[in-house]
PDB file of C-alpha atoms in Angstrom:
ATOM      1  CA  UNK A   1      77.504 121.874 115.700  1.00 47.00           C
ATOM      2  CA  UNK A   2      78.912 118.335 115.896  1.00 51.00           C
ATOM      3  CA  UNK A   3      81.649 118.327 118.550  1.00 49.00           C
ATOM      4  CA  UNK A   4      82.182 114.602 118.656  1.00 50.00           C
ATOM      5  CA  UNK A   5      85.875 113.678 118.508  1.00 52.00           C
ATOM      6  CA  UNK A   6      87.196 111.327 115.888  1.00 54.00           C
ATOM      7  CA  UNK A   7      88.418 108.119 117.534  1.00 57.00           C
ATOM      8  CA  UNK A   8      91.742 106.568 116.465  1.00 56.00           C
ATOM      9  CA  UNK A   9      91.578 102.913 115.420  1.00 59.00           C
ATOM     10  CA  UNK A  10      93.157 100.601 117.949  1.00 57.00           C
ATOM     11  CA  UNK A  11      95.714  99.214 115.513  1.00 56.00           C
ATOM     12  CA  UNK A  12      97.028 102.750 114.976  1.00 59.00           C
ATOM     13  CA  UNK A  13      97.475 103.553 118.670  1.00 65.00           C
ATOM     14  CA  UNK A  14     100.970 103.882 120.140  1.00 71.00           C
ATOM     15  CA  UNK A  15     100.381 101.278 122.866  1.00 74.00           C
ATOM     16  CA  UNK A  16      99.208  98.725 120.323  1.00 71.00           C
ATOM     17  CA  UNK A  17     102.281  99.295 118.126  1.00 74.00           C
ATOM     18  CA  UNK A  18     104.503  98.960 121.182  1.00 81.00           C
ATOM     19  CA  UNK A  19     102.938  95.625 122.075  1.00 82.00           C
ATOM     20  CA  UNK A  20     103.384  94.384 118.518  1.00 82.00           C
ATOM     21  CA  UNK A  21     107.054  95.375 118.576  1.00 85.00           C
ATOM     22  CA  UNK A  22     107.568  93.529 121.872  1.00 86.00           C
ATOM     23  CA  UNK A  23     105.913  90.413 120.490  1.00 87.00           C
ATOM     24  CA  UNK A  24     108.049  90.521 117.338  1.00 89.00           C
ATOM     25  CA  UNK A  25     111.242  91.035 119.337  1.00 88.00           C
ATOM     26  CA  UNK A  26     110.301  88.148 121.646  1.00 88.00           C
ATOM     27  CA  UNK A  27     109.654  85.862 118.673  1.00 90.00           C
ATOM     28  CA  UNK A  28     112.990  86.791 117.096  1.00 91.00           C
ATOM     29  CA  UNK A  29     114.833  86.187 120.362  1.00 88.00           C
ATOM     30  CA  UNK A  30     113.040  82.865 120.826  1.00 89.00           C
ATOM     31  CA  UNK A  31     113.964  81.759 117.307  1.00 89.00           C
ATOM     32  CA  UNK A  32     117.573  82.780 117.849  1.00 88.00           C
ATOM     33  CA  UNK A  33     117.695  80.955 121.186  1.00 84.00           C
ATOM     34  CA  UNK A  34     116.391  77.766 119.592  1.00 85.00           C
ATOM     35  CA  UNK A  35     119.054  77.974 116.885  1.00 87.00           C
ATOM     36  CA  UNK A  36     121.817  78.496 119.452  1.00 86.00           C
ATOM     37  CA  UNK A  37     120.522  75.792 121.799  1.00 85.00           C
ATOM     38  CA  UNK A  38     119.803  73.241 119.081  1.00 85.00           C
ATOM     39  CA  UNK A  39     123.221  71.504 119.433  1.00 87.00           C
ATOM     40  CA  UNK A  40     122.709  71.207 123.198  1.00 87.00           C
ATOM     41  CA  UNK A  41     119.176  69.874 122.761  1.00 88.00           C
ATOM     42  CA  UNK A  42     120.418  67.355 120.193  1.00 86.00           C
ATOM     43  CA  UNK A  43     123.185  66.287 122.585  1.00 87.00           C
ATOM     44  CA  UNK A  44     120.647  65.660 125.358  1.00 88.00           C
ATOM     45  CA  UNK A  45     118.399  63.786 122.949  1.00 88.00           C
ATOM     46  CA  UNK A  46     121.276  61.602 121.717  1.00 86.00           C
ATOM     47  CA  UNK A  47     122.288  60.798 125.285  1.00 86.00           C
ATOM     48  CA  UNK A  48     118.878  59.190 125.831  1.00 86.00           C
ATOM     49  CA  UNK A  49     118.916  56.978 122.734  1.00 85.00           C
ATOM     50  CA  UNK A  50     120.141  53.495 121.955  1.00 85.00           C
ATOM     51  CA  UNK A  51     122.982  52.993 119.437  1.00 83.00           C
ATOM     52  CA  UNK A  52     120.433  51.732 116.907  1.00 82.00           C
ATOM     53  CA  UNK A  53     118.323  54.878 117.168  1.00 82.00           C
ATOM     54  CA  UNK A  54     121.394  57.070 116.769  1.00 81.00           C
ATOM     55  CA  UNK A  55     122.379  55.294 113.534  1.00 81.00           C
ATOM     56  CA  UNK A  56     118.932  55.229 111.959  1.00 80.00           C
ATOM     57  CA  UNK A  57     118.089  57.380 108.931  1.00 79.00           C
ATOM     58  CA  UNK A  58     116.253  59.675 108.802  1.00 80.00           C
ATOM     59  CA  UNK A  59     117.177  60.593 112.346  1.00 77.00           C
ATOM     60  CA  UNK A  60     114.533  61.250 114.977  1.00 80.00           C
ATOM     61  CA  UNK A  61     114.822  63.978 117.564  1.00 81.00           C
ATOM     62  CA  UNK A  62     113.058  62.169 120.422  1.00 83.00           C
ATOM     63  CA  UNK A  63     113.952  58.569 121.313  1.00 83.00           C
ATOM     64  CA  UNK A  64     111.295  55.865 121.318  1.00 82.00           C
ATOM     65  CA  UNK A  65     112.158  55.122 124.944  1.00 85.00           C
ATOM     66  CA  UNK A  66     114.276  57.321 127.168  1.00 84.00           C
ATOM     67  CA  UNK A  67     117.444  55.459 128.160  1.00 85.00           C
ATOM     68  CA  UNK A  68     118.176  57.125 131.492  1.00 89.00           C
ATOM     69  CA  UNK A  69     120.575  54.329 132.415  1.00 89.00           C
ATOM     70  CA  UNK A  70     122.971  55.699 129.775  1.00 88.00           C
ATOM     71  CA  UNK A  71     124.103  58.299 132.300  1.00 91.00           C
ATOM     72  CA  UNK A  72     124.874  55.750 135.003  1.00 91.00           C
ATOM     73  CA  UNK A  73     126.619  53.370 132.615  1.00 88.00           C
ATOM     74  CA  UNK A  74     128.637  56.163 131.024  1.00 87.00           C
ATOM     75  CA  UNK A  75     129.820  57.421 134.418  1.00 90.00           C
ATOM     76  CA  UNK A  76     130.779  53.907 135.565  1.00 88.00           C
ATOM     77  CA  UNK A  77     132.566  53.007 132.335  1.00 86.00           C
ATOM     78  CA  UNK A  78     135.672  54.932 133.415  1.00 85.00           C
ATOM     79  CA  UNK A  79     136.893  56.493 136.696  1.00 90.00           C
ATOM     80  CA  UNK A  80     134.885  59.668 136.111  1.00 89.00           C
ATOM     81  CA  UNK A  81     134.512  60.344 139.841  1.00 92.00           C
ATOM     82  CA  UNK A  82     138.264  60.612 140.221  1.00 93.00           C
ATOM     83  CA  UNK A  83     138.549  62.707 137.064  1.00 93.00           C
ATOM     84  CA  UNK A  84     135.791  64.994 138.328  1.00 93.00           C
ATOM     85  CA  UNK A  85     137.686  65.547 141.588  1.00 95.00           C
ATOM     86  CA  UNK A  86     140.874  66.265 139.619  1.00 95.00           C
ATOM     87  CA  UNK A  87     139.050  68.792 137.476  1.00 95.00           C
ATOM     88  CA  UNK A  88     137.422  70.396 140.521  1.00 95.00           C
ATOM     89  CA  UNK A  89     140.792  70.745 142.274  1.00 96.00           C
ATOM     90  CA  UNK A  90     142.382  72.431 139.263  1.00 96.00           C
ATOM     91  CA  UNK A  91     139.364  74.687 138.741  1.00 95.00           C
ATOM     92  CA  UNK A  92     139.203  75.848 142.360  1.00 96.00           C
ATOM     93  CA  UNK A  93     142.918  76.674 142.373  1.00 96.00           C
ATOM     94  CA  UNK A  94     142.621  78.582 139.092  1.00 96.00           C
ATOM     95  CA  UNK A  95     139.615  80.562 140.328  1.00 95.00           C
ATOM     96  CA  UNK A  96     141.365  81.497 143.584  1.00 95.00           C
ATOM     97  CA  UNK A  97     144.516  82.563 141.761  1.00 94.00           C
ATOM     98  CA  UNK A  98     142.641  84.538 139.126  1.00 94.00           C
ATOM     99  CA  UNK A  99     140.524  86.439 141.634  1.00 94.00           C
ATOM    100  CA  UNK A 100     143.280  87.282 144.127  1.00 94.00           C
ATOM    101  CA  UNK A 101     146.162  88.127 141.805  1.00 94.00           C
ATOM    102  CA  UNK A 102     144.243  89.989 139.107  1.00 94.00           C
ATOM    103  CA  UNK A 103     142.255  92.033 141.611  1.00 93.00           C
ATOM    104  CA  UNK A 104     145.424  93.004 143.485  1.00 93.00           C
ATOM    105  CA  UNK A 105     147.208  94.061 140.295  1.00 94.00           C
ATOM    106  CA  UNK A 106     144.113  95.896 139.038  1.00 93.00           C
ATOM    107  CA  UNK A 107     143.830  97.799 142.327  1.00 93.00           C
ATOM    108  CA  UNK A 108     147.441  98.886 141.987  1.00 91.00           C
ATOM    109  CA  UNK A 109     146.875 100.213 138.469  1.00 92.00           C
ATOM    110  CA  UNK A 110     143.677 101.983 139.513  1.00 90.00           C
ATOM    111  CA  UNK A 111     144.468 103.514 142.906  1.00 89.00           C
ATOM    112  CA  UNK A 112     148.238 103.607 143.461  1.00 88.00           C
ATOM    113  CA  UNK A 113     150.385 106.329 141.916  1.00 87.00           C
ATOM    114  CA  UNK A 114     153.828 105.283 140.722  1.00 86.00           C
ATOM    115  CA  UNK A 115     156.173 106.245 137.927  1.00 89.00           C
ATOM    116  CA  UNK A 116     155.548 104.533 134.590  1.00 88.00           C
ATOM    117  CA  UNK A 117     152.132 103.209 135.591  1.00 88.00           C
ATOM    118  CA  UNK A 118     150.437 104.031 132.306  1.00 90.00           C
ATOM    119  CA  UNK A 119     153.278 102.609 130.212  1.00 93.00           C
ATOM    120  CA  UNK A 120     153.288  99.413 132.243  1.00 93.00           C
ATOM    121  CA  UNK A 121     149.518  99.101 131.905  1.00 93.00           C
ATOM    122  CA  UNK A 122     149.780  99.476 128.121  1.00 93.00           C
ATOM    123  CA  UNK A 123     152.421  96.731 128.072  1.00 93.00           C
ATOM    124  CA  UNK A 124     150.105  94.465 130.067  1.00 92.00           C
ATOM    125  CA  UNK A 125     147.234  95.119 127.661  1.00 91.00           C
ATOM    126  CA  UNK A 126     149.483  94.511 124.659  1.00 92.00           C
ATOM    127  CA  UNK A 127     149.965  90.903 125.779  1.00 90.00           C
ATOM    128  CA  UNK A 128     146.375  90.256 124.679  1.00 89.00           C
ATOM    129  CA  UNK A 129     147.587  90.715 121.094  1.00 89.00           C
ATOM    130  CA  UNK A 130     149.773  87.602 121.355  1.00 87.00           C
ATOM    131  CA  UNK A 131     147.889  84.461 120.257  1.00 86.00           C
ATOM    132  CA  UNK A 132     147.914  81.755 122.891  1.00 82.00           C
ATOM    133  CA  UNK A 133     149.054  79.098 120.425  1.00 84.00           C
ATOM    134  CA  UNK A 134     152.311  81.020 119.847  1.00 88.00           C
ATOM    135  CA  UNK A 135     153.270  80.412 123.473  1.00 88.00           C
ATOM    136  CA  UNK A 136     152.500  76.678 123.562  1.00 89.00           C
ATOM    137  CA  UNK A 137     155.939  75.410 122.509  1.00 90.00           C
ATOM    138  CA  UNK A 138     157.997  77.841 124.684  1.00 91.00           C
ATOM    139  CA  UNK A 139     155.789  77.124 127.686  1.00 92.00           C
ATOM    140  CA  UNK A 140     156.010  73.381 127.189  1.00 93.00           C
ATOM    141  CA  UNK A 141     159.803  73.533 126.885  1.00 93.00           C
ATOM    142  CA  UNK A 142     160.013  75.640 130.047  1.00 93.00           C
ATOM    143  CA  UNK A 143     157.729  73.406 132.103  1.00 94.00           C
ATOM    144  CA  UNK A 144     159.492  70.308 130.797  1.00 93.00           C
ATOM    145  CA  UNK A 145     162.920  71.568 131.850  1.00 94.00           C
ATOM    146  CA  UNK A 146     161.782  72.362 135.395  1.00 93.00           C
ATOM    147  CA  UNK A 147     160.057  68.987 135.718  1.00 91.00           C
ATOM    148  CA  UNK A 148     156.429  70.110 135.775  1.00 93.00           C
ATOM    149  CA  UNK A 149     155.175  67.819 133.012  1.00 92.00           C
ATOM    150  CA  UNK A 150     152.637  65.228 134.218  1.00 92.00           C
ATOM    151  CA  UNK A 151     151.692  67.491 137.144  1.00 93.00           C
ATOM    152  CA  UNK A 152     148.965  70.066 137.679  1.00 94.00           C
ATOM    153  CA  UNK A 153     151.428  72.930 138.114  1.00 94.00           C
ATOM    154  CA  UNK A 154     151.413  74.047 134.424  1.00 94.00           C
ATOM    155  CA  UNK A 155     147.606  74.250 134.644  1.00 94.00           C
ATOM    156  CA  UNK A 156     147.450  76.132 137.956  1.00 95.00           C
ATOM    157  CA  UNK A 157     150.516  78.366 138.293  1.00 94.00           C
ATOM    158  CA  UNK A 158     149.779  80.580 135.218  1.00 93.00           C
ATOM    159  CA  UNK A 159     146.530  81.631 136.923  1.00 93.00           C
ATOM    160  CA  UNK A 160     148.652  83.200 139.697  1.00 94.00           C
ATOM    161  CA  UNK A 161     150.673  85.231 137.186  1.00 92.00           C
ATOM    162  CA  UNK A 162     147.861  87.496 136.017  1.00 88.00           C
ATOM    163  CA  UNK A 163     145.571  87.793 133.021  1.00 91.00           C
ATOM    164  CA  UNK A 164     145.519  91.000 130.979  1.00 92.00           C
ATOM    165  CA  UNK A 165     141.787  90.907 130.262  1.00 91.00           C
ATOM    166  CA  UNK A 166     140.877  90.277 133.908  1.00 92.00           C
ATOM    167  CA  UNK A 167     143.218  93.047 135.048  1.00 93.00           C
ATOM    168  CA  UNK A 168     141.659  95.478 132.589  1.00 91.00           C
ATOM    169  CA  UNK A 169     138.094  94.564 133.619  1.00 89.00           C
ATOM    170  CA  UNK A 170     138.784  94.819 137.352  1.00 90.00           C
ATOM    171  CA  UNK A 171     140.743  98.043 136.935  1.00 91.00           C
ATOM    172  CA  UNK A 172     137.693  99.654 135.355  1.00 87.00           C
ATOM    173  CA  UNK A 173     135.671  98.694 138.411  1.00 87.00           C
ATOM    174  CA  UNK A 174     138.277  99.932 140.877  1.00 89.00           C
ATOM    175  CA  UNK A 175     138.390 103.243 139.004  1.00 88.00           C
ATOM    176  CA  UNK A 176     134.764 103.823 139.955  1.00 85.00           C
ATOM    177  CA  UNK A 177     135.606 103.790 143.673  1.00 85.00           C
ATOM    178  CA  UNK A 178     135.757 107.341 145.076  1.00 87.00           C
ATOM    179  CA  UNK A 179     139.290 108.478 145.889  1.00 87.00           C
ATOM    180  CA  UNK A 180     137.881 110.121 149.020  1.00 88.00           C
ATOM    181  CA  UNK A 181     137.087 106.646 150.377  1.00 88.00           C
ATOM    182  CA  UNK A 182     140.689 105.558 149.837  1.00 87.00           C
ATOM    183  CA  UNK A 183     142.060 108.719 151.441  1.00 88.00           C
ATOM    184  CA  UNK A 184     139.754 108.333 154.444  1.00 90.00           C
ATOM    185  CA  UNK A 185     140.984 104.793 154.964  1.00 88.00           C
ATOM    186  CA  UNK A 186     144.598 105.996 154.798  1.00 88.00           C
ATOM    187  CA  UNK A 187     143.864 108.632 157.436  1.00 87.00           C
ATOM    188  CA  UNK A 188     142.510 105.854 159.666  1.00 86.00           C
ATOM    189  CA  UNK A 189     145.853 104.073 159.335  1.00 87.00           C
ATOM    190  CA  UNK A 190     145.018 101.462 156.689  1.00 86.00           C
ATOM    191  CA  UNK A 191     147.610 100.547 154.079  1.00 89.00           C
ATOM    192  CA  UNK A 192     146.842  99.713 150.465  1.00 88.00           C
ATOM    193  CA  UNK A 193     146.736  95.988 151.108  1.00 89.00           C
ATOM    194  CA  UNK A 194     144.135  96.468 153.854  1.00 90.00           C
ATOM    195  CA  UNK A 195     142.133  98.864 151.686  1.00 90.00           C
ATOM    196  CA  UNK A 196     142.162  96.350 148.810  1.00 90.00           C
ATOM    197  CA  UNK A 197     141.070  93.429 150.951  1.00 90.00           C
ATOM    198  CA  UNK A 198     138.674  95.005 153.458  1.00 89.00           C
ATOM    199  CA  UNK A 199     137.139  97.888 151.498  1.00 88.00           C
ATOM    200  CA  UNK A 200     137.546  97.447 147.749  1.00 89.00           C
ATOM    201  CA  UNK A 201     136.981  93.703 147.432  1.00 88.00           C
ATOM    202  CA  UNK A 202     133.580  93.632 149.227  1.00 88.00           C
ATOM    203  CA  UNK A 203     132.353  96.464 146.977  1.00 86.00           C
ATOM    204  CA  UNK A 204     133.511  94.620 143.861  1.00 85.00           C
ATOM    205  CA  UNK A 205     131.278  91.556 144.302  1.00 84.00           C
ATOM    206  CA  UNK A 206     129.761  91.664 140.773  1.00 85.00           C
ATOM    207  CA  UNK A 207     133.191  92.050 139.176  1.00 87.00           C
ATOM    208  CA  UNK A 208     134.752  89.343 141.330  1.00 89.00           C
ATOM    209  CA  UNK A 209     131.960  86.879 140.534  1.00 89.00           C
ATOM    210  CA  UNK A 210     132.291  87.717 136.829  1.00 88.00           C
ATOM    211  CA  UNK A 211     136.009  86.931 136.917  1.00 91.00           C
ATOM    212  CA  UNK A 212     135.328  83.770 138.920  1.00 91.00           C
ATOM    213  CA  UNK A 213     132.765  82.565 136.358  1.00 90.00           C
ATOM    214  CA  UNK A 214     135.134  83.229 133.450  1.00 91.00           C
ATOM    215  CA  UNK A 215     137.943  81.415 135.267  1.00 93.00           C
ATOM    216  CA  UNK A 216     135.722  78.495 136.244  1.00 93.00           C
ATOM    217  CA  UNK A 217     134.467  78.069 132.712  1.00 92.00           C
ATOM    218  CA  UNK A 218     137.959  78.234 131.240  1.00 92.00           C
ATOM    219  CA  UNK A 219     139.535  75.789 133.688  1.00 94.00           C
ATOM    220  CA  UNK A 220     136.615  73.354 133.757  1.00 94.00           C
ATOM    221  CA  UNK A 221     136.431  73.121 129.958  1.00 92.00           C
ATOM    222  CA  UNK A 222     140.173  73.206 129.324  1.00 92.00           C
ATOM    223  CA  UNK A 223     141.154  70.390 126.972  1.00 91.00           C
ATOM    224  CA  UNK A 224     144.438  71.460 125.384  1.00 91.00           C
ATOM    225  CA  UNK A 225     146.289  72.089 128.660  1.00 91.00           C
ATOM    226  CA  UNK A 226     145.675  68.652 130.226  1.00 93.00           C
ATOM    227  CA  UNK A 227     146.245  67.025 126.833  1.00 92.00           C
ATOM    228  CA  UNK A 228     149.742  68.547 126.662  1.00 92.00           C
ATOM    229  CA  UNK A 229     150.915  68.127 130.227  1.00 93.00           C
ATOM    230  CA  UNK A 230     149.057  65.138 131.712  1.00 92.00           C
ATOM    231  CA  UNK A 231     150.174  61.618 130.827  1.00 90.00           C
ATOM    232  CA  UNK A 232     149.039  59.611 133.855  1.00 89.00           C
ATOM    233  CA  UNK A 233     145.454  58.346 133.552  1.00 88.00           C
ATOM    234  CA  UNK A 234     144.914  58.894 137.284  1.00 90.00           C
ATOM    235  CA  UNK A 235     145.568  62.608 136.739  1.00 92.00           C
ATOM    236  CA  UNK A 236     143.170  62.985 133.821  1.00 93.00           C
ATOM    237  CA  UNK A 237     140.511  65.686 133.819  1.00 93.00           C
ATOM    238  CA  UNK A 238     136.945  65.268 132.603  1.00 92.00           C
ATOM    239  CA  UNK A 239     137.637  66.770 129.196  1.00 91.00           C
ATOM    240  CA  UNK A 240     140.393  64.215 128.555  1.00 91.00           C
ATOM    241  CA  UNK A 241     138.286  61.443 130.056  1.00 88.00           C
ATOM    242  CA  UNK A 242     135.524  62.024 127.517  1.00 88.00           C
ATOM    243  CA  UNK A 243     137.879  60.743 124.823  1.00 85.00           C
ATOM    244  CA  UNK A 244     137.623  57.215 126.265  1.00 82.00           C
ATOM    245  CA  UNK A 245     134.332  56.793 124.398  1.00 82.00           C
ATOM    246  CA  UNK A 246     135.973  57.552 121.050  1.00 77.00           C
ATOM    247  CA  UNK A 247     137.649  54.479 119.602  1.00 69.00           C
ATOM    248  CA  UNK A 248     139.617  53.939 116.411  1.00 55.00           C
ATOM    249  CA  UNK A 249     136.811  51.806 114.978  1.00 59.00           C
ATOM    250  CA  UNK A 250     133.622  52.885 116.718  1.00 74.00           C
ATOM    251  CA  UNK A 251     132.450  55.751 118.920  1.00 78.00           C
ATOM    252  CA  UNK A 252     129.942  55.140 121.701  1.00 81.00           C
ATOM    253  CA  UNK A 253     127.895  58.216 120.946  1.00 83.00           C
ATOM    254  CA  UNK A 254     125.153  57.542 123.512  1.00 84.00           C
ATOM    255  CA  UNK A 255     127.697  57.279 126.331  1.00 87.00           C
ATOM    256  CA  UNK A 256     129.769  60.184 125.000  1.00 88.00           C
ATOM    257  CA  UNK A 257     126.742  62.472 124.874  1.00 89.00           C
ATOM    258  CA  UNK A 258     125.520  61.357 128.311  1.00 90.00           C
ATOM    259  CA  UNK A 259     128.918  62.036 129.872  1.00 90.00           C
ATOM    260  CA  UNK A 260     129.122  65.373 128.026  1.00 89.00           C
ATOM    261  CA  UNK A 261     125.781  66.442 129.512  1.00 91.00           C
ATOM    262  CA  UNK A 262     127.036  65.603 133.012  1.00 91.00           C
ATOM    263  CA  UNK A 263     130.259  67.536 132.413  1.00 91.00           C
ATOM    264  CA  UNK A 264     128.319  70.530 131.087  1.00 90.00           C
ATOM    265  CA  UNK A 265     125.873  70.580 133.990  1.00 90.00           C
ATOM    266  CA  UNK A 266     128.107  72.367 136.572  1.00 90.00           C
ATOM    267  CA  UNK A 267     128.814  75.211 134.128  1.00 89.00           C
ATOM    268  CA  UNK A 268     125.088  75.680 133.494  1.00 88.00           C
ATOM    269  CA  UNK A 269     124.289  75.634 137.221  1.00 89.00           C
ATOM    270  CA  UNK A 270     127.039  78.131 138.043  1.00 88.00           C
ATOM    271  CA  UNK A 271     125.727  80.591 135.486  1.00 83.00           C
ATOM    272  CA  UNK A 272     122.091  79.983 136.511  1.00 83.00           C
ATOM    273  CA  UNK A 273     122.677  80.796 140.177  1.00 84.00           C
ATOM    274  CA  UNK A 274     125.049  83.716 139.596  1.00 80.00           C
ATOM    275  CA  UNK A 275     123.624  85.211 136.403  1.00 76.00           C
ATOM    276  CA  UNK A 276     122.472  88.323 138.268  1.00 77.00           C
ATOM    277  CA  UNK A 277     126.019  89.152 139.349  1.00 73.00           C
ATOM    278  CA  UNK A 278     127.455  88.093 135.988  1.00 70.00           C
ATOM    279  CA  UNK A 279     125.165  90.432 134.039  1.00 72.00           C
ATOM    280  CA  UNK A 280     125.823  93.231 136.495  1.00 69.00           C
ATOM    281  CA  UNK A 281     129.540  92.572 136.429  1.00 63.00           C
ATOM    282  CA  UNK A 282     129.660  92.573 132.640  1.00 62.00           C
ATOM    283  CA  UNK A 283     128.486  96.181 132.763  1.00 63.00           C
ATOM    284  CA  UNK A 284     131.570  98.155 133.695  1.00 54.00           C
ATOM    285  CA  UNK A 285     129.529 101.172 134.757  1.00 44.00           C
ATOM    286  CA  UNK A 286     127.852  99.144 137.533  1.00 46.00           C
ATOM    287  CA  UNK A 287     131.047  98.756 139.486  1.00 43.00           C
ATOM    288  CA  UNK A 288     129.847 100.706 142.547  1.00 43.00           C
ATOM    289  CA  UNK A 289     126.540  98.872 142.852  1.00 43.00           C
ATOM    290  CA  UNK A 290     126.157  96.375 145.676  1.00 40.00           C
TER     291      UNK A 290
END
């Protein structure tokens, strides 16, 4: 009697099908990444070209000779060092305000019992339904009357007044903290402010870094705010400074793209070094992980 077992072809095996699926998924993700990154790659390519190469048709992706001096010349064309320091100052203040105020408010909604807490939290969340552009004119009129126009205060102070999305995100993290930990700290004589600062905040590192990255990205790339409130060239930010390369007759595209790459670089580096915490922080269920 023939007892030999019938062998399954390799292409029909489960492991082979799994490998094929992984390869297909990787190819799809790679194609999608190239589509998404194509504007950035074209910006970098344009920053290394001469004006003649930029204007030629059909366009070429790679320059004949890399013009690395475009970056130096673009940076020296205008006081970009001063504008970079201005932008950094505003961004740091916004990040500090966003992290401290929103985390404190979120802790209160998550761990402190008081009358009307749920109603107040719903009101806070409902502010996300108001488009930001609706508030531009009232805010400008308010800041103009109190003399804040042409200062950094309209760009910094709102960060210390809370953000509904940040409060919601941090509240979800604080909700994951065991109530027994809070009660034990109270028994040891700690008040809520001490519990928030010494116990809750260190455990919320992924969430805090996530909020910091969002705040950094928003403040660093803010164009409309400085455009509305800043009139003095010495107070310009980088996003406003980039407009110096755009003239009424001609735009210096090679310098504009070179300066844009330099302005984009800090955002890319921030995400690259903190992507682990950002990905972990984006997952609300990971709030108790170190």
